[in-house]
mmCIF file of C-alpha atoms in Angstrom:
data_model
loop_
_atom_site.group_PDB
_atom_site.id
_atom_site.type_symbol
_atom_site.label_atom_id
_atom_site.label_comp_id
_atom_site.label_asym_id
_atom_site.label_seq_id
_atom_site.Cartn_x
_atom_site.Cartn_y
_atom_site.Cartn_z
ATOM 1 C CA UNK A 1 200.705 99.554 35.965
ATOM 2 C CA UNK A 2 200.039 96.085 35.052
ATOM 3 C CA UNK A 3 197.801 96.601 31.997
ATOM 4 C CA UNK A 4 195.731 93.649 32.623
ATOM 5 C CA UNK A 5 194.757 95.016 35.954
ATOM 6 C CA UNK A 6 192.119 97.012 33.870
ATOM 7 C CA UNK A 7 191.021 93.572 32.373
ATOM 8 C CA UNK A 8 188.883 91.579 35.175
ATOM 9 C CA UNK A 9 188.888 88.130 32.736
ATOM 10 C CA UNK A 10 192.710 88.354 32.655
ATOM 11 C CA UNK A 11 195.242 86.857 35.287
ATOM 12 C CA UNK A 12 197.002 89.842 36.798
ATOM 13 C CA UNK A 13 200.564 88.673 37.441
ATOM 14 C CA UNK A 14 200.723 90.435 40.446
ATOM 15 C CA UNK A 15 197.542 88.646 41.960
ATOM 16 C CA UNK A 16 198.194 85.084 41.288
ATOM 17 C CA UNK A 17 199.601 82.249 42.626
ATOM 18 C CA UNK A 18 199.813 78.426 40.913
ATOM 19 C CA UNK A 19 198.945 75.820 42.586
ATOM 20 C CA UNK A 20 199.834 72.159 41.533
ATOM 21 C CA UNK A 21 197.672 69.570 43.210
ATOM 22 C CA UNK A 22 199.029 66.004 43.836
ATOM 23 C CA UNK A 23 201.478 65.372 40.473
ATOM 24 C CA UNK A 24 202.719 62.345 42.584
ATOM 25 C CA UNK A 25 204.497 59.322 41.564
ATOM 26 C CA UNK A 26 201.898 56.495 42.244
ATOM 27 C CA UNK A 27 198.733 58.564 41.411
ATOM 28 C CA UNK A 28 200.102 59.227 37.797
ATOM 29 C CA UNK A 29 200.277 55.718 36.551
ATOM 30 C CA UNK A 30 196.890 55.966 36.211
ATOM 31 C CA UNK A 31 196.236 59.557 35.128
ATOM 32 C CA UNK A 32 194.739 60.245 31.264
ATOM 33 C CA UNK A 33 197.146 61.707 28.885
ATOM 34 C CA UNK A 34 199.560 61.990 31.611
ATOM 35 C CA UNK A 35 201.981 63.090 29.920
ATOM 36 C CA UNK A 36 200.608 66.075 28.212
ATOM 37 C CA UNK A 37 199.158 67.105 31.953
ATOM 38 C CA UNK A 38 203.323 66.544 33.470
ATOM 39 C CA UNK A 39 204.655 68.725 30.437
ATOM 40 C CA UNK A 40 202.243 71.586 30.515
ATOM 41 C CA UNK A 41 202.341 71.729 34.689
ATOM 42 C CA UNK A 42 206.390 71.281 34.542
ATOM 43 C CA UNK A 43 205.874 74.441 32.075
ATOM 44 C CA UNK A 44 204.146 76.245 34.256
ATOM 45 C CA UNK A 45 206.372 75.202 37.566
ATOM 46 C CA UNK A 46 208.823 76.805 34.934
ATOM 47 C CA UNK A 47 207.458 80.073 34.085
ATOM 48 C CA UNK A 48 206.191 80.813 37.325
ATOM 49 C CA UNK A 49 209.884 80.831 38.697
ATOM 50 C CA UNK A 50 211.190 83.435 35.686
ATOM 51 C CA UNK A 51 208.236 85.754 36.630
ATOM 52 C CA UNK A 52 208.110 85.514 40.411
ATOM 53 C CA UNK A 53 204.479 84.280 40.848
ATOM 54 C CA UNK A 54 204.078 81.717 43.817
ATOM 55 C CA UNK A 55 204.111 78.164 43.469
ATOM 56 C CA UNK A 56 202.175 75.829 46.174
ATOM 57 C CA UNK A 57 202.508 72.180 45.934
ATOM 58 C CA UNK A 58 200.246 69.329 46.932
ATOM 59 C CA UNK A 59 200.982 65.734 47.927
ATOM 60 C CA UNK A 60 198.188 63.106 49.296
ATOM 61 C CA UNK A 61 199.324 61.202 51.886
ATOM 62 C CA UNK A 62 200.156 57.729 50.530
ATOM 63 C CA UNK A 63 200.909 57.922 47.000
ATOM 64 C CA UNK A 64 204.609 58.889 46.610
ATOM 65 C CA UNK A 65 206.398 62.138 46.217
ATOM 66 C CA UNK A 66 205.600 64.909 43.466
ATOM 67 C CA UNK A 67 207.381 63.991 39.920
ATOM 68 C CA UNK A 68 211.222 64.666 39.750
ATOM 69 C CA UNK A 69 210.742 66.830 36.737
ATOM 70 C CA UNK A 70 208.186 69.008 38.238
ATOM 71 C CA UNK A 71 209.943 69.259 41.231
ATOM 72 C CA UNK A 72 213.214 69.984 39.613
ATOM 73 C CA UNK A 73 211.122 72.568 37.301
ATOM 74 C CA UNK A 74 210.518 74.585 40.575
ATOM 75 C CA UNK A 75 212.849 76.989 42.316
ATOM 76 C CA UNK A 76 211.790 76.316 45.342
ATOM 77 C CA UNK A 77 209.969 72.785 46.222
ATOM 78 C CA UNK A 78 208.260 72.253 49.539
ATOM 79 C CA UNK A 79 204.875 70.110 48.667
ATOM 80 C CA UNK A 80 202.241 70.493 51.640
ATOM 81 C CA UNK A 81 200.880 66.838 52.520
ATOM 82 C CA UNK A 82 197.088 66.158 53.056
ATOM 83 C CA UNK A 83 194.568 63.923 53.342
ATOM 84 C CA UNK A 84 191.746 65.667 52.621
ATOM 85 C CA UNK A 85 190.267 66.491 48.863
ATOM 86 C CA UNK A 86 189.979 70.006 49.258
ATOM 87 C CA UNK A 87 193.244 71.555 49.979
ATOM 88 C CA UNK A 88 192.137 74.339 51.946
ATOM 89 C CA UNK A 89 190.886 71.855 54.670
ATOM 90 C CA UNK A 90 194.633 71.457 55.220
ATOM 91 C CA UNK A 91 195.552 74.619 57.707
ATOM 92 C CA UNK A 92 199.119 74.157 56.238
ATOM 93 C CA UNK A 93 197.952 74.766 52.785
ATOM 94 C CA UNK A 94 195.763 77.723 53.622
ATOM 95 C CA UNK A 95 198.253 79.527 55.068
ATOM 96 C CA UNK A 96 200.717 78.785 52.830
ATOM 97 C CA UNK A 97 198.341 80.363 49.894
ATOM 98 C CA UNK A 98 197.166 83.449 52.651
ATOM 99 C CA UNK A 99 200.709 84.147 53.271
ATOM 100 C CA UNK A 100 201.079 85.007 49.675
ATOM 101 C CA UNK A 101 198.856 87.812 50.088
ATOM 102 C CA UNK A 102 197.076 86.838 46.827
ATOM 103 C CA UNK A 103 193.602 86.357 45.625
ATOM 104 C CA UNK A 104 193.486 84.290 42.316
ATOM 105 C CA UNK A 105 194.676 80.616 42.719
ATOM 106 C CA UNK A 106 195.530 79.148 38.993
ATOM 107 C CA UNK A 107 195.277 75.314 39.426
ATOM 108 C CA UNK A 108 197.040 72.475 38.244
ATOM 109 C CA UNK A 109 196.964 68.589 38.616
ATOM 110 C CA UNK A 110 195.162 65.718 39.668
ATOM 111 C CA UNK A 111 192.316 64.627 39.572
ATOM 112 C CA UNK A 112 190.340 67.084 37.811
ATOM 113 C CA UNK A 113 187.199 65.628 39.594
ATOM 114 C CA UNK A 114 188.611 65.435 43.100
ATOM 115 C CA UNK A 115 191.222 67.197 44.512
ATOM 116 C CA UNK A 116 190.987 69.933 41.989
ATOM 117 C CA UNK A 117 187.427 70.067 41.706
ATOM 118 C CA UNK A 118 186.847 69.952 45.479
ATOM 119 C CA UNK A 119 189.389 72.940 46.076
ATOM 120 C CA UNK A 120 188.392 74.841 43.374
ATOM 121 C CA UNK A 121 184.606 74.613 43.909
ATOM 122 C CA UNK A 122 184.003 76.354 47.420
ATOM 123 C CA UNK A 123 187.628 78.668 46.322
ATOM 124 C CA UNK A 124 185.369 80.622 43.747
ATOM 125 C CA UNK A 125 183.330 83.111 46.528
ATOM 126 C CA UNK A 126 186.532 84.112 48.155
ATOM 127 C CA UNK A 127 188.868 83.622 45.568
ATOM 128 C CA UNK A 128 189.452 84.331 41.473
ATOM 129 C CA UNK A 129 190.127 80.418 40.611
ATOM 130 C CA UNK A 130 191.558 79.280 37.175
ATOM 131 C CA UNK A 131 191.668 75.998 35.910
ATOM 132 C CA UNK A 132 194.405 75.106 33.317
ATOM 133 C CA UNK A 133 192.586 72.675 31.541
ATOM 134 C CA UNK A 134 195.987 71.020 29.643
ATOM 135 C CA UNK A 135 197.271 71.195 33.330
ATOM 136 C CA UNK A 136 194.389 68.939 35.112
ATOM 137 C CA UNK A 137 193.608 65.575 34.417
ATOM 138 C CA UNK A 138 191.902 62.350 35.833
ATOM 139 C CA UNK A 139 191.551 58.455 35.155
ATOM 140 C CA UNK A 140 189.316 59.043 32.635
ATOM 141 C CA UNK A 141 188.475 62.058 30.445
ATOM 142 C CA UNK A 142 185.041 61.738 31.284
ATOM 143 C CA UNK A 143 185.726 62.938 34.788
ATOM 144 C CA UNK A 144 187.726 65.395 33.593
ATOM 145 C CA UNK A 145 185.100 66.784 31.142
ATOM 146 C CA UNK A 146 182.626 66.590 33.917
ATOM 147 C CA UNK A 147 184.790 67.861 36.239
ATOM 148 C CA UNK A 148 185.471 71.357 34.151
ATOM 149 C CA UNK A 149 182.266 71.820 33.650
ATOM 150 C CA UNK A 150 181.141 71.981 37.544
ATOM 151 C CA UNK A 151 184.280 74.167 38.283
ATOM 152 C CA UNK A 152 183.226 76.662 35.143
ATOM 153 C CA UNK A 153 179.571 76.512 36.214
ATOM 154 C CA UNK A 154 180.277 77.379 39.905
ATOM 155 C CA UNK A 155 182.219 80.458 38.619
ATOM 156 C CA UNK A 156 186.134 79.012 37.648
ATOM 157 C CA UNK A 157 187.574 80.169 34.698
ATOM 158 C CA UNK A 158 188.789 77.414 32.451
ATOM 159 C CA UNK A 159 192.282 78.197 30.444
ATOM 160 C CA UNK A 160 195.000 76.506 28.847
ATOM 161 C CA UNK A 161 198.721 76.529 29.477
ATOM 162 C CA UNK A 162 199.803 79.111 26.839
ATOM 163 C CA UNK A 163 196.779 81.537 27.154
ATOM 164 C CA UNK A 164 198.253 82.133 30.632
ATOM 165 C CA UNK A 165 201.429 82.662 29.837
ATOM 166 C CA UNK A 166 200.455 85.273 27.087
ATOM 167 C CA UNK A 167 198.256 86.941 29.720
ATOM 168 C CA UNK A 168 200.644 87.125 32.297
ATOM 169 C CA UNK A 169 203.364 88.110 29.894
ATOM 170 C CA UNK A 170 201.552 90.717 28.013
ATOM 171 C CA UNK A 171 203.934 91.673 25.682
ATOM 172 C CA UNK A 172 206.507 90.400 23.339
ATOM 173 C CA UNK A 173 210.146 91.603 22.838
ATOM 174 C CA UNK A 174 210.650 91.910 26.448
ATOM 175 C CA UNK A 175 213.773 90.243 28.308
ATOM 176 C CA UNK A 176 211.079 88.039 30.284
ATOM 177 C CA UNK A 177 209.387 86.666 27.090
ATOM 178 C CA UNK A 178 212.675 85.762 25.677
ATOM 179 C CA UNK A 179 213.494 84.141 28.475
ATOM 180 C CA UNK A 180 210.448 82.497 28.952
ATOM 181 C CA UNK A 181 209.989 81.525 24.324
ATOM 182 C CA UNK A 182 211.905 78.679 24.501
ATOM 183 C CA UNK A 183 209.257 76.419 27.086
ATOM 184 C CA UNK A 184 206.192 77.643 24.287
ATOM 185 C CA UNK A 185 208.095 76.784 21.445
#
């Protein structure tokens, strides 16, 4: 048994499923401390591929493609386009996500006060929502500030790329967490 089953503030491995919302090519020119955002979400693309959790990809309509590195991070890359803010008013996205059979969506991307914001807002009654806060980020840091603090009020959980990792990995000395040590280090 997954021992952080037992722990409900813990992601269970088994339960989760990233989600990286619009890391597109013209929408990033713009984005805060881009970079940081790219290499922490291109992490997580990453890890989610040695440890066989989900990935679902976003694109809005209109600005570009997803980034080459975070595509080329992912072992699989379909991106589901939209036009709307939330991404479960896109039937393609929700059953992409339902398909998984999964119930805790741990989101990436952009921005923290749209897209993220509006899917992660009305997620948290049905679903266990995580935000990775060195994963979001938005024109300005004051919308992404803001924007945290509405998804962790309405019930989100608010975590960083490495204190995922560490949850879902659980352990050290493992062939997984060697595997995975170089993309912490």
């Amino acid at each position: 048994m997954n021992k952080t089953a037992c722990d409900p503030g813990l992601v269970d491995r088994q339960d989760c499923i990233l989600v990286v919302i619009d890391v597109q090519e013209k929408l990033m020119t713009a984005i805060d401390d881009r970079e940081r955002m790219v290499a922490n979400t291109t992490t997580l693309v990453k890890f989610c591929g040695i440890c066989g959790i989900p990935v679902v990809f976003t694109e809005q309509l209109k600005l570009g493609a997803t980034l080459r590195q975070v595509k080329d991070a992912a072992r699989d890359f379909t991106a589901v386009e939209k036009t709307h803010f939330n991404c479960f008013l896109n039937d393609e996205f929700s059953g992409a996500v339902a398909r998984t059979g999964r119930r805790t969506l741990v989101l990436t991307g952009a921005e923290s006060h749209i897209c993220v914001a509006q899917t992660a807002i009305p997620a948290v009654p049905r679903w266990r929502v995580y935000v990775i806060s060195d994963a979001v980020s938005s024109r300005s840091p004051e919308n992404k500030a803001i924007a945290l603090q509405r998804m962790r009020d309405a019930g989100a959980v608010i975590s960083s790329t490495e204190m995922f990792i560490y949850e879902i990995l659980v352990k050290a000395g493992t062939d997984e967490f060697k595997a995975v040590l170089p993309l912490v280090k």
